[in-house]
Amino acid sequence: MKKLLSVIVTVAMLISCISPSLVTFAADEPALVIADASFDPAARDAKATATVSIANNPGFCFGGFYLYYDSTKLEVKDGAITSLVGDAYTLEATYNVASGDKNPANALADAGVEASDDLVCVEIIVEGNDDYMLEDLFAVELNVIAELAEGETLTYGIVPGVGRNDASYNANDDDVVFAAGVGTITAVADPNTPIYEDKQFDSTTV
């Protein structure tokens, strides 16, 4: 019994020593992050603006990403992506890419996201001569076309590109891997938003 207790104590001590390093490793993983956003469901043109950044960015000189969303609920129009990477880097966005196309389909599948007819992507390429070390990537304006009640949410996300032409790498030509990110848009009523009502006129001649 004493030997068994000694083994249990030893194992517990080993776990207590190993666990912090494992947690630290997971916390230090480079990851794509989408800030939470909200919109006013009573607004005539319901829009939400969110920023996309990188946590624990190790640096990269080429980054390929796919922002995906349900086209029956959200819309990302041409020009809706605003670069935050500065003048030393280029950010190019290709809108309305079908999620079933080869490159986005592979990237989505790698992140555990299933492509579908309603799922649409924006292909985003960030490129420069030196490694980009900052966190901010871009801001995105999303048009909400679904009817949501107060407190309801929509989700969308961003995944890293995979494969020869899409995967991210640094100035030393080493691969850089990012964890995928998910964003949330919540319907939050603004008491200052005017209430628009369809006016009906009596056509009866007096």
PDB file of C-alpha atoms in Angstrom:
ATOM      1  CA  MET A   1       0.000   0.000   0.000  1.00  0.00           C
ATOM      2  CA  LYS A   2       2.841   2.370   0.880  1.00  0.00           C
ATOM      3  CA  LYS A   3       4.553   1.635  -2.448  1.00  0.00           C
ATOM      4  CA  LEU A   4       1.329   2.394  -4.332  1.00  0.00           C
ATOM      5  CA  LEU A   5       0.889   5.659  -2.420  1.00  0.00           C
ATOM      6  CA  SER A   6       4.497   6.578  -3.203  1.00  0.00           C
ATOM      7  CA  VAL A   7       3.913   5.959  -6.924  1.00  0.00           C
ATOM      8  CA  ILE A   8       0.755   8.078  -6.898  1.00  0.00           C
ATOM      9  CA  VAL A   9       2.553  10.966  -5.189  1.00  0.00           C
ATOM     10  CA  THR A  10       5.453  10.747  -7.661  1.00  0.00           C
ATOM     11  CA  VAL A  11       3.104  10.774 -10.656  1.00  0.00           C
ATOM     12  CA  ALA A  12       1.222  13.742  -9.213  1.00  0.00           C
ATOM     13  CA  MET A  13       4.469  15.669  -8.767  1.00  0.00           C
ATOM     14  CA  LEU A  14       5.496  14.922 -12.372  1.00  0.00           C
ATOM     15  CA  ILE A  15       2.138  16.116 -13.684  1.00  0.00           C
ATOM     16  CA  SER A  16       2.358  19.321 -11.648  1.00  0.00           C
ATOM     17  CA  CYS A  17       5.774  19.989 -13.193  1.00  0.00           C
ATOM     18  CA  ILE A  18       4.830  19.108 -16.766  1.00  0.00           C
ATOM     19  CA  SER A  19       1.394  20.736 -17.002  1.00  0.00           C
ATOM     20  CA  PRO A  20       2.513  24.396 -16.800  1.00  0.00           C
ATOM     21  CA  SER A  21       4.880  23.920 -19.743  1.00  0.00           C
ATOM     22  CA  LEU A  22       2.111  22.320 -21.793  1.00  0.00           C
ATOM     23  CA  VAL A  23      -0.284  25.137 -20.965  1.00  0.00           C
ATOM     24  CA  THR A  24       2.353  27.722 -21.834  1.00  0.00           C
ATOM     25  CA  PHE A  25       3.017  26.032 -25.177  1.00  0.00           C
ATOM     26  CA  ALA A  26      -0.687  26.077 -26.057  1.00  0.00           C
ATOM     27  CA  ALA A  27      -1.037  29.705 -24.968  1.00  0.00           C
ATOM     28  CA  ASP A  28       1.933  30.713 -27.119  1.00  0.00           C
ATOM     29  CA  GLU A  29       0.527  29.159 -30.291  1.00  0.00           C
ATOM     30  CA  PRO A  30       0.165  31.674 -33.152  1.00  0.00           C
ATOM     31  CA  ALA A  31      -3.548  32.160 -33.716  1.00  0.00           C
ATOM     32  CA  LEU A  32      -5.915  34.229 -35.836  1.00  0.00           C
ATOM     33  CA  VAL A  33      -8.267  36.288 -33.661  1.00  0.00           C
ATOM     34  CA  ILE A  34     -11.518  38.025 -34.655  1.00  0.00           C
ATOM     35  CA  ALA A  35     -12.801  40.676 -32.265  1.00  0.00           C
ATOM     36  CA  ASP A  36     -16.441  40.375 -31.201  1.00  0.00           C
ATOM     37  CA  ALA A  37     -18.769  42.764 -33.019  1.00  0.00           C
ATOM     38  CA  SER A  38     -22.369  43.908 -32.796  1.00  0.00           C
ATOM     39  CA  PHE A  39     -25.009  45.554 -34.961  1.00  0.00           C
ATOM     40  CA  ASP A  40     -28.333  47.266 -34.472  1.00  0.00           C
ATOM     41  CA  PRO A  41     -31.121  45.048 -35.864  1.00  0.00           C
ATOM     42  CA  ALA A  42     -33.408  48.086 -36.188  1.00  0.00           C
ATOM     43  CA  ALA A  43     -31.009  49.967 -38.472  1.00  0.00           C
ATOM     44  CA  ARG A  44     -32.034  50.320 -42.112  1.00  0.00           C
ATOM     45  CA  ASP A  45     -28.576  49.129 -43.295  1.00  0.00           C
ATOM     46  CA  ALA A  46     -27.405  46.745 -40.597  1.00  0.00           C
ATOM     47  CA  LYS A  47     -23.604  46.559 -40.518  1.00  0.00           C
ATOM     48  CA  ALA A  48     -20.963  45.230 -38.167  1.00  0.00           C
ATOM     49  CA  THR A  49     -17.263  46.047 -38.211  1.00  0.00           C
ATOM     50  CA  ALA A  50     -14.645  43.729 -36.714  1.00  0.00           C
ATOM     51  CA  THR A  51     -10.860  43.633 -36.601  1.00  0.00           C
ATOM     52  CA  VAL A  52      -8.786  40.543 -37.339  1.00  0.00           C
ATOM     53  CA  SER A  53      -5.419  40.141 -35.655  1.00  0.00           C
ATOM     54  CA  ILE A  54      -2.770  37.536 -34.851  1.00  0.00           C
ATOM     55  CA  ALA A  55      -1.989  36.466 -31.304  1.00  0.00           C
ATOM     56  CA  ASN A  56       1.633  35.427 -30.653  1.00  0.00           C
ATOM     57  CA  ASN A  57       2.714  36.408 -34.147  1.00  0.00           C
ATOM     58  CA  PRO A  58       6.158  34.822 -34.804  1.00  0.00           C
ATOM     59  CA  GLY A  59       6.593  36.935 -37.948  1.00  0.00           C
ATOM     60  CA  PHE A  60       5.858  36.159 -41.597  1.00  0.00           C
ATOM     61  CA  CYS A  61       6.604  37.726 -44.960  1.00  0.00           C
ATOM     62  CA  PHE A  62       3.834  35.874 -46.811  1.00  0.00           C
ATOM     63  CA  GLY A  63       0.469  35.029 -45.324  1.00  0.00           C
ATOM     64  CA  GLY A  64      -2.509  33.412 -47.015  1.00  0.00           C
ATOM     65  CA  PHE A  65      -5.900  33.449 -45.262  1.00  0.00           C
ATOM     66  CA  TYR A  66      -9.572  32.751 -46.012  1.00  0.00           C
ATOM     67  CA  LEU A  67     -12.341  34.687 -44.293  1.00  0.00           C
ATOM     68  CA  TYR A  68     -15.511  32.580 -44.584  1.00  0.00           C
ATOM     69  CA  TYR A  69     -19.163  33.368 -43.885  1.00  0.00           C
ATOM     70  CA  ASP A  70     -22.725  32.208 -44.586  1.00  0.00           C
ATOM     71  CA  SER A  71     -23.884  34.199 -47.624  1.00  0.00           C
ATOM     72  CA  THR A  72     -27.543  33.775 -46.628  1.00  0.00           C
ATOM     73  CA  LYS A  73     -26.890  35.730 -43.428  1.00  0.00           C
ATOM     74  CA  LEU A  74     -23.886  37.967 -44.097  1.00  0.00           C
ATOM     75  CA  GLU A  75     -22.436  39.877 -47.004  1.00  0.00           C
ATOM     76  CA  VAL A  76     -18.898  41.166 -47.485  1.00  0.00           C
ATOM     77  CA  LYS A  77     -18.859  43.614 -50.364  1.00  0.00           C
ATOM     78  CA  ASP A  78     -15.899  44.533 -52.536  1.00  0.00           C
ATOM     79  CA  GLY A  79     -13.670  46.954 -50.649  1.00  0.00           C
ATOM     80  CA  ALA A  80     -14.968  45.892 -47.223  1.00  0.00           C
ATOM     81  CA  ILE A  81     -11.509  44.703 -46.127  1.00  0.00           C
ATOM     82  CA  THR A  82      -9.335  47.555 -44.832  1.00  0.00           C
ATOM     83  CA  SER A  83      -5.631  46.825 -44.390  1.00  0.00           C
ATOM     84  CA  LEU A  84      -3.976  47.452 -41.016  1.00  0.00           C
ATOM     85  CA  VAL A  85      -0.522  46.128 -41.997  1.00  0.00           C
ATOM     86  CA  GLY A  86       1.009  49.432 -43.038  1.00  0.00           C
ATOM     87  CA  ASP A  87       2.669  50.665 -46.219  1.00  0.00           C
ATOM     88  CA  ALA A  88       5.590  48.218 -46.108  1.00  0.00           C
ATOM     89  CA  TYR A  89       3.252  45.301 -46.792  1.00  0.00           C
ATOM     90  CA  THR A  90       0.585  44.660 -49.377  1.00  0.00           C
ATOM     91  CA  LEU A  91      -2.809  43.229 -48.521  1.00  0.00           C
ATOM     92  CA  GLU A  92      -4.865  41.933 -51.424  1.00  0.00           C
ATOM     93  CA  ALA A  93      -8.408  40.622 -51.066  1.00  0.00           C
ATOM     94  CA  THR A  94     -10.360  38.554 -53.598  1.00  0.00           C
ATOM     95  CA  TYR A  95     -14.065  38.601 -52.824  1.00  0.00           C
ATOM     96  CA  ASN A  96     -16.864  36.065 -53.393  1.00  0.00           C
ATOM     97  CA  VAL A  97     -14.654  32.990 -53.694  1.00  0.00           C
ATOM     98  CA  ALA A  98     -16.683  29.750 -53.611  1.00  0.00           C
ATOM     99  CA  SER A  99     -15.781  27.685 -50.558  1.00  0.00           C
ATOM    100  CA  GLY A 100     -15.847  24.563 -52.712  1.00  0.00           C
ATOM    101  CA  ASP A 101     -12.962  25.764 -54.889  1.00  0.00           C
ATOM    102  CA  LYS A 102      -9.796  23.724 -54.405  1.00  0.00           C
ATOM    103  CA  ASN A 103      -7.666  26.102 -52.318  1.00  0.00           C
ATOM    104  CA  PRO A 104     -10.314  27.365 -49.875  1.00  0.00           C
ATOM    105  CA  ALA A 105     -11.871  23.887 -49.618  1.00  0.00           C
ATOM    106  CA  ASN A 106      -8.506  22.429 -48.558  1.00  0.00           C
ATOM    107  CA  ALA A 107      -7.896  25.236 -46.060  1.00  0.00           C
ATOM    108  CA  LEU A 108     -11.387  24.911 -44.581  1.00  0.00           C
ATOM    109  CA  ALA A 109     -11.168  21.119 -44.341  1.00  0.00           C
ATOM    110  CA  ASP A 110      -7.786  21.391 -42.618  1.00  0.00           C
ATOM    111  CA  ALA A 111      -9.434  23.616 -39.973  1.00  0.00           C
ATOM    112  CA  GLY A 112     -12.469  21.327 -39.615  1.00  0.00           C
ATOM    113  CA  VAL A 113     -14.888  23.604 -41.491  1.00  0.00           C
ATOM    114  CA  GLU A 114     -17.128  22.046 -44.140  1.00  0.00           C
ATOM    115  CA  ALA A 115     -17.535  23.837 -47.469  1.00  0.00           C
ATOM    116  CA  SER A 116     -21.084  24.341 -48.779  1.00  0.00           C
ATOM    117  CA  ASP A 117     -23.017  26.214 -51.459  1.00  0.00           C
ATOM    118  CA  ASP A 118     -23.936  28.955 -48.967  1.00  0.00           C
ATOM    119  CA  LEU A 119     -20.439  29.320 -47.523  1.00  0.00           C
ATOM    120  CA  VAL A 120     -18.445  32.046 -49.294  1.00  0.00           C
ATOM    121  CA  CYS A 121     -14.838  33.161 -48.767  1.00  0.00           C
ATOM    122  CA  VAL A 122     -12.668  36.226 -49.136  1.00  0.00           C
ATOM    123  CA  GLU A 123      -9.124  35.240 -50.063  1.00  0.00           C
ATOM    124  CA  ILE A 124      -6.603  37.498 -48.318  1.00  0.00           C
ATOM    125  CA  ILE A 125      -2.889  37.666 -49.098  1.00  0.00           C
ATOM    126  CA  VAL A 126      -0.427  39.670 -46.969  1.00  0.00           C
ATOM    127  CA  GLU A 127       3.063  40.001 -48.423  1.00  0.00           C
ATOM    128  CA  GLY A 128       6.263  41.956 -47.774  1.00  0.00           C
ATOM    129  CA  ASN A 129      10.047  41.722 -47.977  1.00  0.00           C
ATOM    130  CA  ASP A 130      10.609  41.394 -44.239  1.00  0.00           C
ATOM    131  CA  ASP A 131       8.742  39.529 -41.515  1.00  0.00           C
ATOM    132  CA  TYR A 132       5.561  41.225 -40.342  1.00  0.00           C
ATOM    133  CA  MET A 133       5.710  41.113 -36.541  1.00  0.00           C
ATOM    134  CA  LEU A 134       2.691  43.151 -35.433  1.00  0.00           C
ATOM    135  CA  GLU A 135      -0.707  41.791 -34.374  1.00  0.00           C
ATOM    136  CA  ASP A 136      -3.184  43.799 -36.459  1.00  0.00           C
ATOM    137  CA  LEU A 137      -4.132  42.422 -39.879  1.00  0.00           C
ATOM    138  CA  PHE A 138      -7.275  44.090 -41.219  1.00  0.00           C
ATOM    139  CA  ALA A 139     -10.721  45.441 -40.431  1.00  0.00           C
ATOM    140  CA  VAL A 140     -13.778  43.985 -42.144  1.00  0.00           C
ATOM    141  CA  GLU A 141     -17.239  45.488 -42.603  1.00  0.00           C
ATOM    142  CA  LEU A 142     -20.014  42.897 -42.760  1.00  0.00           C
ATOM    143  CA  ASN A 143     -23.544  43.586 -43.946  1.00  0.00           C
ATOM    144  CA  VAL A 144     -26.104  41.631 -41.934  1.00  0.00           C
ATOM    145  CA  ILE A 145     -28.827  40.417 -44.295  1.00  0.00           C
ATOM    146  CA  ALA A 146     -30.465  37.929 -41.923  1.00  0.00           C
ATOM    147  CA  GLU A 147     -33.270  39.046 -39.606  1.00  0.00           C
ATOM    148  CA  LEU A 148     -32.104  38.665 -36.040  1.00  0.00           C
ATOM    149  CA  ALA A 149     -33.861  39.460 -32.785  1.00  0.00           C
ATOM    150  CA  GLU A 150     -32.200  41.255 -29.897  1.00  0.00           C
ATOM    151  CA  GLY A 151     -29.436  39.104 -28.409  1.00  0.00           C
ATOM    152  CA  GLU A 152     -29.185  36.635 -31.314  1.00  0.00           C
ATOM    153  CA  THR A 153     -25.761  35.969 -32.817  1.00  0.00           C
ATOM    154  CA  LEU A 154     -24.102  35.038 -36.105  1.00  0.00           C
ATOM    155  CA  THR A 155     -20.734  33.371 -36.490  1.00  0.00           C
ATOM    156  CA  TYR A 156     -18.106  33.418 -39.222  1.00  0.00           C
ATOM    157  CA  GLY A 157     -14.398  32.710 -39.248  1.00  0.00           C
ATOM    158  CA  ILE A 158     -10.935  32.854 -40.743  1.00  0.00           C
ATOM    159  CA  VAL A 159      -8.593  29.980 -41.563  1.00  0.00           C
ATOM    160  CA  PRO A 160      -4.945  29.933 -42.671  1.00  0.00           C
ATOM    161  CA  GLY A 161      -4.167  28.914 -46.221  1.00  0.00           C
ATOM    162  CA  VAL A 162      -2.577  25.526 -46.851  1.00  0.00           C
ATOM    163  CA  GLY A 163      -0.579  24.110 -49.720  1.00  0.00           C
ATOM    164  CA  ARG A 164       2.187  25.399 -51.928  1.00  0.00           C
ATOM    165  CA  ASN A 165       0.615  28.727 -52.945  1.00  0.00           C
ATOM    166  CA  ASP A 166      -1.375  29.590 -49.785  1.00  0.00           C
ATOM    167  CA  ALA A 167       0.614  28.536 -46.728  1.00  0.00           C
ATOM    168  CA  SER A 168       2.315  31.254 -44.689  1.00  0.00           C
ATOM    169  CA  TYR A 169       6.106  31.441 -44.356  1.00  0.00           C
ATOM    170  CA  ASN A 170       8.753  33.773 -42.950  1.00  0.00           C
ATOM    171  CA  ALA A 171      11.778  35.496 -44.449  1.00  0.00           C
ATOM    172  CA  ASN A 172      13.862  32.350 -43.835  1.00  0.00           C
ATOM    173  CA  ASP A 173      11.358  30.375 -45.937  1.00  0.00           C
ATOM    174  CA  ASP A 174      10.163  28.451 -42.865  1.00  0.00           C
ATOM    175  CA  ASP A 175       6.483  27.537 -42.670  1.00  0.00           C
ATOM    176  CA  VAL A 176       4.391  29.540 -40.193  1.00  0.00           C
ATOM    177  CA  VAL A 177       1.226  27.871 -38.929  1.00  0.00           C
ATOM    178  CA  PHE A 178      -1.699  29.783 -37.421  1.00  0.00           C
ATOM    179  CA  ALA A 179      -4.697  28.413 -35.537  1.00  0.00           C
ATOM    180  CA  ALA A 180      -8.054  29.308 -37.117  1.00  0.00           C
ATOM    181  CA  GLY A 181     -10.298  31.961 -35.542  1.00  0.00           C
ATOM    182  CA  VAL A 182     -14.069  32.359 -35.133  1.00  0.00           C
ATOM    183  CA  GLY A 183     -15.924  35.658 -34.873  1.00  0.00           C
ATOM    184  CA  THR A 184     -19.298  36.480 -33.349  1.00  0.00           C
ATOM    185  CA  ILE A 185     -21.754  39.214 -34.341  1.00  0.00           C
ATOM    186  CA  THR A 186     -24.511  39.987 -31.846  1.00  0.00           C
ATOM    187  CA  ALA A 187     -27.734  41.911 -32.415  1.00  0.00           C
ATOM    188  CA  VAL A 188     -27.753  44.780 -29.909  1.00  0.00           C
ATOM    189  CA  ALA A 189     -30.478  47.404 -30.132  1.00  0.00           C
ATOM    190  CA  ASP A 190     -29.454  51.057 -30.125  1.00  0.00           C
ATOM    191  CA  PRO A 191     -32.130  53.220 -28.412  1.00  0.00           C
ATOM    192  CA  ASN A 192     -31.052  56.210 -30.543  1.00  0.00           C
ATOM    193  CA  THR A 193     -31.781  54.491 -33.867  1.00  0.00           C
ATOM    194  CA  PRO A 194     -34.825  56.022 -35.619  1.00  0.00           C
ATOM    195  CA  ILE A 195     -37.720  53.659 -36.162  1.00  0.00           C
ATOM    196  CA  TYR A 196     -38.689  53.519 -39.822  1.00  0.00           C
ATOM    197  CA  GLU A 197     -42.264  52.636 -40.607  1.00  0.00           C
ATOM    198  CA  ASP A 198     -43.940  52.253 -43.972  1.00  0.00           C
ATOM    199  CA  LYS A 199     -46.436  55.074 -44.301  1.00  0.00           C
ATOM    200  CA  GLN A 200     -49.840  54.317 -45.825  1.00  0.00           C
ATOM    201  CA  PHE A 201     -51.891  57.104 -47.355  1.00  0.00           C
ATOM    202  CA  ASP A 202     -55.645  57.133 -47.731  1.00  0.00           C
ATOM    203  CA  SER A 203     -56.346  57.486 -51.440  1.00  0.00           C
ATOM    204  CA  THR A 204     -60.006  58.311 -50.918  1.00  0.00           C
ATOM    205  CA  THR A 205     -60.932  61.618 -52.530  1.00  0.00           C
ATOM    206  CA  VAL A 206     -62.624  63.988 -50.124  1.00  0.00           C
TER     207      VAL A 206
END
